Amino acid sequence: MNGSSTTARTPDIDLAPLLSAIEEERLGVRAVHVHRAGTRESEDVVHRRVEDTIEQVYSISKTVTALAVGIARAEGLLDLDDLLVDHLEGISDLPREALGEGVERIRLRHLITMTSGSPVLMFEEAERMDPDPAALYLGTDLVREPGAQFEYSNGGVYMLGRVVAARAGISLRDYLMPRLFEPLGILNPQWFTDRGGSTWAATGLNLRSGEVARIGRLLLDRGRWTGADDVRGVDADAVSPDSDVSDASADASSASADSPQLVPEAWIDALHSDHAWVETGDADPENVQYGFGVWRCTPEGAWRADGAYGQFIVVLPQQEAVITVTSRHEGSPSQEILRALWRHVVPQL
């Protein structure tokens, strides 16, 4: 590894074999965090090859949007069985008669599981730069019945973000600031927007690797934030005065204040429940099932948030641990990073 790299380790978790594999296989990993349940952030096993600067996390954005959906659901703003067309107010002025064939049958559940049947995937530049991406999505005929087949898509998650924003009356990013980001000590998350100013939702979130690791810790702890002490002091003064979560300066003896339930526990469970998984048809064993914004992993019970070029939050409930990886991997499939984790880190947990 180069001279700027730093590694913290504990006696029972040694990252050296993983780091050797990363170097030998040219996996492009920039940071690794290993967090065990019941420990503090300062006890995490951490390796950083480069300074912890803000970087795009790509489709980990989808998992964060799924968390927003769960929070909005708990607040009574939406339900997964709602029809998309019942949430058009504040999203698009497209008249009902201009909707694409079959669009009226899309439910929010289809958007979060990527089974909407829409061909508007929003990967192409022309789609991303459309002056009204929502109207493009809503006005395009479906190519298959909603729920019939998985197709990886930015479009459906973008629309989910638009629904949350419309129901909340503020942007997706601003909706999540007091509810998720600020309690985690993520005080200035950058998130790309479309030409109209709407959060992209499916991609474009920019975070530091340590901030991604805090999201991982939240997922491991089933939506409860147990790290208030880790972000207290440095971050407390920057928390928005109208935040509706516990004040970061609350007494440490108060479990409810120091461990707020930021995302409903049942929703975290639902992300990767048997009812959530859909078959993707992918040949890679790490990609065969997709849930509510997360992928199923081959180790028993494991699941992950997954972004392009090797961004991962791997939740390992049986090992009571979470591994976060940020990378710039452009060679072999990024799942090779996962397989390196299975060989060199998971057996130590």
Short mmCIF file of C-alpha atoms in Angstrom, two decimals:
data_model
loop_
_atom_site.label_atom_id
_atom_site.label_comp_id
_atom_site.label_asym_id
_atom_site.label_seq_id
_atom_site.Cartn_x
_atom_site.Cartn_y
_atom_site.Cartn_z
CA MET A 1 0.00 0.00 0.00
CA ASN A 2 1.18 3.57 -0.53
CA GLY A 3 2.75 5.77 2.10
CA SER A 4 -0.43 7.70 2.86
CA SER A 5 -2.35 4.66 4.06
CA THR A 6 -3.35 4.24 7.69
CA THR A 7 -4.65 1.14 9.42
CA ALA A 8 -6.15 0.67 12.88
CA ARG A 9 -6.53 -2.86 14.17
CA THR A 10 -7.59 -4.79 17.23
CA PRO A 11 -5.97 -8.04 18.41
CA ASP A 12 -8.79 -10.22 17.09
CA ILE A 13 -9.33 -8.69 13.62
CA ASP A 14 -6.36 -8.44 11.30
CA LEU A 15 -6.93 -6.65 8.00
CA ALA A 16 -3.47 -7.49 6.64
CA PRO A 17 -4.63 -10.52 4.58
CA LEU A 18 -7.45 -8.46 3.07
CA LEU A 19 -5.13 -5.58 2.26
CA SER A 20 -2.71 -7.95 0.55
CA ALA A 21 -5.55 -9.34 -1.57
CA ILE A 22 -6.71 -5.82 -2.43
CA GLU A 23 -3.20 -4.98 -3.63
CA GLU A 24 -2.61 -8.23 -5.51
CA GLU A 25 -6.01 -8.21 -7.23
CA ARG A 26 -5.98 -4.44 -7.85
CA LEU A 27 -9.40 -4.00 -6.31
CA GLY A 28 -9.10 -0.24 -5.84
CA VAL A 29 -10.35 -0.20 -2.24
CA ARG A 30 -9.83 3.15 -0.53
CA ALA A 31 -11.31 2.51 2.91
CA VAL A 32 -12.52 -0.40 5.05
CA HIS A 33 -14.44 -0.09 8.33
CA VAL A 34 -15.35 -3.08 10.49
CA HIS A 35 -17.79 -2.34 13.31
CA ARG A 36 -19.03 -4.82 15.89
CA ALA A 37 -22.32 -4.42 17.73
CA GLY A 38 -22.00 -2.92 21.19
CA THR A 39 -18.71 -1.13 20.50
CA ARG A 40 -17.88 2.52 19.94
CA GLU A 41 -16.75 4.09 16.71
CA SER A 42 -13.26 4.54 18.15
CA GLU A 43 -13.05 0.75 18.48
CA ASP A 44 -13.79 0.10 14.81
CA VAL A 45 -11.14 -1.64 12.76
CA VAL A 46 -10.34 0.92 10.08
CA HIS A 47 -8.05 1.10 7.08
CA ARG A 48 -7.84 4.17 4.87
CA ARG A 49 -5.58 4.28 1.85
CA VAL A 50 -6.36 7.96 1.22
CA GLU A 51 -7.69 10.89 3.21
CA ASP A 52 -11.37 10.56 4.16
CA THR A 53 -12.82 13.07 1.71
CA ILE A 54 -16.35 13.35 0.36
CA GLU A 55 -16.93 10.92 -2.52
CA GLN A 56 -19.96 9.72 -4.44
CA VAL A 57 -21.41 6.47 -3.08
CA TYR A 58 -23.49 5.77 -6.20
CA SER A 59 -26.30 3.27 -5.53
CA ILE A 60 -25.86 3.25 -1.79
CA SER A 61 -28.10 6.25 -2.44
CA LYS A 62 -30.87 3.77 -3.20
CA THR A 63 -30.60 2.24 0.27
CA VAL A 64 -30.71 5.70 1.86
CA THR A 65 -33.83 6.46 -0.19
CA ALA A 66 -35.34 3.19 1.05
CA LEU A 67 -34.72 4.41 4.61
CA ALA A 68 -36.54 7.64 3.73
CA VAL A 69 -39.49 5.59 2.48
CA GLY A 70 -39.61 3.70 5.79
CA ILE A 71 -39.54 6.92 7.80
CA ALA A 72 -42.22 8.49 5.61
CA ARG A 73 -44.35 5.36 5.96
CA ALA A 74 -44.08 5.56 9.75
CA GLU A 75 -45.17 9.20 9.57
CA GLY A 76 -48.27 8.21 7.59
CA LEU A 77 -47.17 9.90 4.37
CA LEU A 78 -47.30 6.82 2.17
CA ASP A 79 -47.66 3.04 2.02
CA LEU A 80 -45.98 0.51 -0.26
CA ASP A 81 -49.33 -0.63 -1.63
CA ASP A 82 -50.21 2.91 -2.74
CA LEU A 83 -50.53 3.46 -6.47
CA LEU A 84 -47.93 5.80 -7.89
CA VAL A 85 -50.63 7.78 -9.69
CA ASP A 86 -52.26 8.61 -6.35
CA HIS A 87 -49.16 10.64 -5.44
CA LEU A 88 -48.84 12.78 -8.56
CA GLU A 89 -49.71 16.07 -6.87
CA GLY A 90 -46.51 18.02 -6.49
CA ILE A 91 -44.64 15.69 -8.84
CA SER A 92 -46.09 16.23 -12.29
CA ASP A 93 -48.91 18.08 -14.01
CA LEU A 94 -49.17 15.33 -16.60
CA PRO A 95 -52.90 14.65 -17.11
CA ARG A 96 -54.16 11.14 -16.40
CA GLU A 97 -55.01 10.61 -20.06
CA ALA A 98 -51.35 11.21 -20.96
CA LEU A 99 -50.05 8.43 -18.71
CA GLY A 100 -48.22 5.60 -20.42
CA GLU A 101 -50.00 2.29 -20.88
CA GLY A 102 -49.99 0.38 -17.59
CA VAL A 103 -48.47 3.18 -15.48
CA GLU A 104 -51.69 3.45 -13.49
CA ARG A 105 -51.00 -0.07 -12.13
CA ILE A 106 -47.56 0.71 -10.67
CA ARG A 107 -47.45 0.60 -6.88
CA LEU A 108 -44.71 2.01 -4.69
CA ARG A 109 -43.76 -1.58 -3.86
CA HIS A 110 -42.88 -2.11 -7.52
CA LEU A 111 -40.63 0.96 -7.50
CA ILE A 112 -38.62 -0.08 -4.45
CA THR A 113 -38.13 -3.66 -5.76
CA MET A 114 -37.38 -2.56 -9.35
CA THR A 115 -40.30 -4.52 -10.78
CA SER A 116 -42.36 -1.64 -12.20
CA GLY A 117 -42.10 -2.78 -15.82
CA SER A 118 -41.08 0.69 -16.98
CA PRO A 119 -38.35 0.94 -19.65
CA VAL A 120 -37.32 4.38 -18.33
CA LEU A 121 -34.22 3.27 -16.44
CA MET A 122 -32.56 6.73 -16.25
CA PHE A 123 -29.07 5.48 -17.03
CA GLU A 124 -28.79 7.30 -20.36
CA GLU A 125 -27.65 10.91 -20.47
CA ALA A 126 -30.75 11.95 -22.43
CA GLU A 127 -33.03 10.60 -19.69
CA ARG A 128 -31.01 12.14 -16.87
CA MET A 129 -30.94 15.52 -18.58
CA ASP A 130 -34.63 15.54 -19.51
CA PRO A 131 -36.24 18.79 -18.28
CA ASP A 132 -38.99 16.74 -16.59
CA PRO A 133 -37.81 13.19 -15.78
CA ALA A 134 -41.00 12.44 -13.83
CA ALA A 135 -43.19 13.25 -16.83
CA LEU A 136 -40.92 11.09 -18.99
CA TYR A 137 -41.34 8.18 -16.59
CA LEU A 138 -45.09 8.62 -16.20
CA GLY A 139 -45.76 9.14 -19.90
CA THR A 140 -43.93 6.06 -21.16
CA ASP A 141 -45.73 2.76 -21.82
CA LEU A 142 -44.72 -0.20 -19.66
CA VAL A 143 -42.99 -3.12 -21.35
CA ARG A 144 -44.27 -5.68 -18.84
CA GLU A 145 -46.84 -5.98 -16.07
CA PRO A 146 -45.79 -4.43 -12.74
CA GLY A 147 -44.39 -7.08 -10.41
CA ALA A 148 -43.65 -9.55 -13.18
CA GLN A 149 -39.90 -9.14 -13.55
CA PHE A 150 -36.90 -7.43 -11.97
CA GLU A 151 -34.93 -4.92 -14.03
CA TYR A 152 -32.24 -2.84 -12.41
CA SER A 153 -33.30 0.78 -12.69
CA ASN A 154 -32.58 4.27 -11.46
CA GLY A 155 -35.96 5.45 -12.70
CA GLY A 156 -38.20 3.79 -10.13
CA VAL A 157 -36.07 4.90 -7.18
CA TYR A 158 -35.97 8.44 -8.57
CA MET A 159 -39.77 8.39 -8.59
CA LEU A 160 -39.84 7.09 -5.01
CA GLY A 161 -37.72 10.04 -3.99
CA ARG A 162 -40.14 12.36 -5.76
CA VAL A 163 -43.07 10.80 -3.88
CA VAL A 164 -41.40 11.28 -0.48
CA ALA A 165 -40.50 14.87 -1.35
CA ALA A 166 -43.99 15.69 -2.61
CA ARG A 167 -45.69 14.23 0.45
CA ALA A 168 -43.26 15.96 2.83
CA GLY A 169 -43.30 19.27 0.98
CA ILE A 170 -39.48 19.52 0.94
CA SER A 171 -36.64 17.91 -0.99
CA LEU A 172 -35.61 14.35 -0.17
CA ARG A 173 -32.26 15.56 1.17
CA ASP A 174 -33.89 18.20 3.37
CA TYR A 175 -36.45 15.67 4.60
CA LEU A 176 -33.64 13.41 5.77
CA MET A 177 -31.49 16.10 7.38
CA PRO A 178 -33.17 16.16 10.84
CA ARG A 179 -34.45 12.60 10.63
CA LEU A 180 -31.31 10.74 9.56
CA PHE A 181 -28.25 12.72 8.54
CA GLU A 182 -27.86 15.17 11.44
CA PRO A 183 -28.30 12.58 14.21
CA LEU A 184 -25.56 10.54 12.51
CA GLY A 185 -23.25 13.54 12.46
CA ILE A 186 -23.58 13.86 8.67
CA LEU A 187 -23.97 17.61 8.56
CA ASN A 188 -23.45 18.51 4.93
CA PRO A 189 -24.35 15.61 2.63
CA GLN A 190 -24.20 16.55 -1.03
CA TRP A 191 -26.78 14.93 -3.32
CA PHE A 192 -27.07 15.52 -7.04
CA THR A 193 -30.33 16.95 -8.36
CA ASP A 194 -32.08 16.97 -11.70
CA ARG A 195 -32.44 20.15 -13.75
CA GLY A 196 -35.55 21.06 -11.78
CA GLY A 197 -33.81 20.74 -8.41
CA SER A 198 -35.26 17.37 -7.34
CA THR A 199 -32.92 14.96 -5.55
CA TRP A 200 -31.79 12.13 -7.82
CA ALA A 201 -32.53 9.58 -5.06
CA ALA A 202 -31.18 6.57 -6.98
CA THR A 203 -27.60 7.83 -7.09
CA GLY A 204 -25.49 10.93 -6.58
CA LEU A 205 -25.19 11.00 -2.77
CA ASN A 206 -21.72 12.12 -1.67
CA LEU A 207 -20.37 11.14 1.76
CA ARG A 208 -17.14 10.43 3.61
CA SER A 209 -16.29 6.78 4.24
CA GLY A 210 -16.72 7.32 7.98
CA GLU A 211 -20.22 8.68 7.35
CA VAL A 212 -21.10 5.65 5.24
CA ALA A 213 -19.89 3.49 8.14
CA ARG A 214 -22.32 5.26 10.48
CA ILE A 215 -25.19 4.37 8.15
CA GLY A 216 -23.92 0.79 8.31
CA ARG A 217 -23.95 0.88 12.08
CA LEU A 218 -27.55 2.13 11.98
CA LEU A 219 -28.54 -0.77 9.72
CA LEU A 220 -26.82 -3.31 11.98
CA ASP A 221 -28.64 -1.89 15.01
CA ARG A 222 -31.99 -2.15 13.18
CA GLY A 223 -32.58 1.58 12.86
CA ARG A 224 -31.53 2.61 16.36
CA TRP A 225 -28.64 5.06 16.56
CA THR A 226 -26.35 4.02 19.39
CA GLY A 227 -23.47 6.30 18.45
CA ALA A 228 -24.58 9.64 19.90
CA ASP A 229 -21.49 9.73 22.13
CA ASP A 230 -19.29 9.23 19.07
CA VAL A 231 -20.58 12.34 17.29
CA ARG A 232 -21.34 14.48 20.35
CA GLY A 233 -19.46 17.74 20.86
CA VAL A 234 -17.94 18.23 17.43
CA ASP A 235 -21.29 17.99 15.72
CA ALA A 236 -23.80 19.14 18.33
CA ASP A 237 -23.63 22.85 17.54
CA ALA A 238 -24.35 22.24 13.87
CA VAL A 239 -27.60 20.33 14.39
CA SER A 240 -30.56 22.20 12.96
CA PRO A 241 -32.59 23.99 15.66
CA ASP A 242 -35.81 22.61 14.21
CA SER A 243 -34.59 19.02 14.25
CA ASP A 244 -37.31 16.63 15.40
CA VAL A 245 -34.86 14.04 16.77
CA SER A 246 -33.21 13.99 20.18
CA ASP A 247 -30.81 16.89 20.86
CA ALA A 248 -27.21 15.74 20.56
CA SER A 249 -26.44 17.28 23.95
CA ALA A 250 -28.99 15.19 25.87
CA ASP A 251 -27.95 13.47 29.10
CA ALA A 252 -25.97 10.30 28.40
CA SER A 253 -28.01 8.41 30.99
CA SER A 254 -31.15 8.68 28.88
CA ALA A 255 -31.40 5.62 26.64
CA SER A 256 -34.16 7.10 24.51
CA ALA A 257 -32.21 10.30 23.92
CA ASP A 258 -28.84 8.67 23.31
CA SER A 259 -30.20 5.79 21.23
CA PRO A 260 -33.05 7.26 19.17
CA GLN A 261 -34.94 4.96 16.83
CA LEU A 262 -34.26 6.91 13.63
CA VAL A 263 -35.78 4.29 11.33
CA PRO A 264 -38.48 1.85 12.48
CA GLU A 265 -36.98 -1.48 13.48
CA ALA A 266 -39.67 -3.33 11.55
CA TRP A 267 -38.75 -1.40 8.41
CA ILE A 268 -35.07 -2.36 8.64
CA ASP A 269 -36.20 -5.97 8.99
CA ALA A 270 -38.53 -5.54 6.01
CA LEU A 271 -35.71 -4.38 3.73
CA HIS A 272 -34.29 -7.92 3.69
CA SER A 273 -37.27 -10.06 4.68
CA ASP A 274 -38.39 -13.16 2.80
CA HIS A 275 -41.34 -11.13 1.50
CA ALA A 276 -39.02 -8.46 0.05
CA TRP A 277 -36.65 -10.59 -2.01
CA VAL A 278 -37.22 -10.81 -5.74
CA GLU A 279 -35.27 -12.99 -8.14
CA THR A 280 -33.04 -10.94 -10.45
CA GLY A 281 -31.97 -13.57 -12.96
CA ASP A 282 -28.32 -12.57 -12.49
CA ALA A 283 -25.69 -15.29 -12.79
CA ASP A 284 -23.43 -13.91 -10.04
CA PRO A 285 -24.35 -15.59 -6.73
CA GLU A 286 -23.99 -12.23 -4.95
CA ASN A 287 -26.66 -10.66 -7.18
CA VAL A 288 -29.45 -13.22 -7.36
CA GLN A 289 -31.95 -11.51 -5.01
CA TYR A 290 -32.89 -7.87 -4.46
CA GLY A 291 -35.05 -6.51 -1.64
CA PHE A 292 -36.09 -3.01 -0.62
CA GLY A 293 -33.01 -1.16 -1.81
CA VAL A 294 -30.58 -3.89 -0.71
CA TRP A 295 -29.02 -7.10 -2.07
CA ARG A 296 -28.81 -10.55 -0.52
CA CYS A 297 -25.27 -11.85 0.10
CA THR A 298 -24.04 -15.44 0.04
CA PRO A 299 -23.02 -15.67 3.75
CA GLU A 300 -26.03 -16.85 5.74
CA GLY A 301 -28.25 -13.93 6.75
CA ALA A 302 -25.99 -11.26 5.23
CA TRP A 303 -27.28 -8.39 3.09
CA ARG A 304 -25.83 -5.20 1.68
CA ALA A 305 -26.15 -1.74 0.22
CA ASP A 306 -24.20 -1.70 -3.03
CA GLY A 307 -22.84 1.15 -5.15
CA ALA A 308 -20.91 1.16 -8.41
CA TYR A 309 -17.11 0.88 -8.40
CA GLY A 310 -17.02 -1.01 -5.11
CA GLN A 311 -19.08 0.86 -2.51
CA PHE A 312 -20.53 -1.57 0.04
CA ILE A 313 -22.27 -1.69 3.39
CA VAL A 314 -22.34 -5.38 4.33
CA VAL A 315 -24.59 -6.21 7.28
CA LEU A 316 -23.76 -9.50 9.00
CA PRO A 317 -26.43 -10.13 11.67
CA GLN A 318 -25.12 -13.57 12.65
CA GLN A 319 -21.66 -12.15 13.28
CA GLU A 320 -23.14 -9.00 14.86
CA ALA A 321 -20.95 -6.87 12.64
CA VAL A 322 -21.06 -4.55 9.65
CA ILE A 323 -18.31 -3.99 7.09
CA THR A 324 -18.19 -0.80 5.05
CA VAL A 325 -16.01 -0.46 1.95
CA THR A 326 -15.47 2.53 -0.33
CA SER A 327 -13.49 2.09 -3.53
CA ARG A 328 -12.69 3.23 -7.03
CA HIS A 329 -12.64 -0.21 -8.62
CA GLU A 330 -12.96 -0.27 -12.41
CA GLY A 331 -11.47 -3.63 -13.35
CA SER A 332 -13.04 -6.99 -12.56
CA PRO A 333 -16.61 -7.14 -11.21
CA SER A 334 -16.79 -5.28 -7.90
CA GLN A 335 -18.22 -8.45 -6.33
CA GLU A 336 -14.60 -9.63 -6.19
CA ILE A 337 -14.25 -7.20 -3.27
CA LEU A 338 -17.08 -9.03 -1.52
CA ARG A 339 -15.44 -12.39 -2.11
CA ALA A 340 -12.22 -11.03 -0.61
CA LEU A 341 -14.21 -10.01 2.49
CA TRP A 342 -15.72 -13.49 2.75
CA ARG A 343 -12.24 -15.07 2.59
CA HIS A 344 -10.24 -12.73 4.79
CA VAL A 345 -12.50 -10.84 7.20
CA VAL A 346 -15.78 -12.66 7.87
CA PRO A 347 -14.04 -15.80 9.28
CA GLN A 348 -12.47 -13.57 11.95
CA LEU A 349 -15.80 -12.21 13.19
#
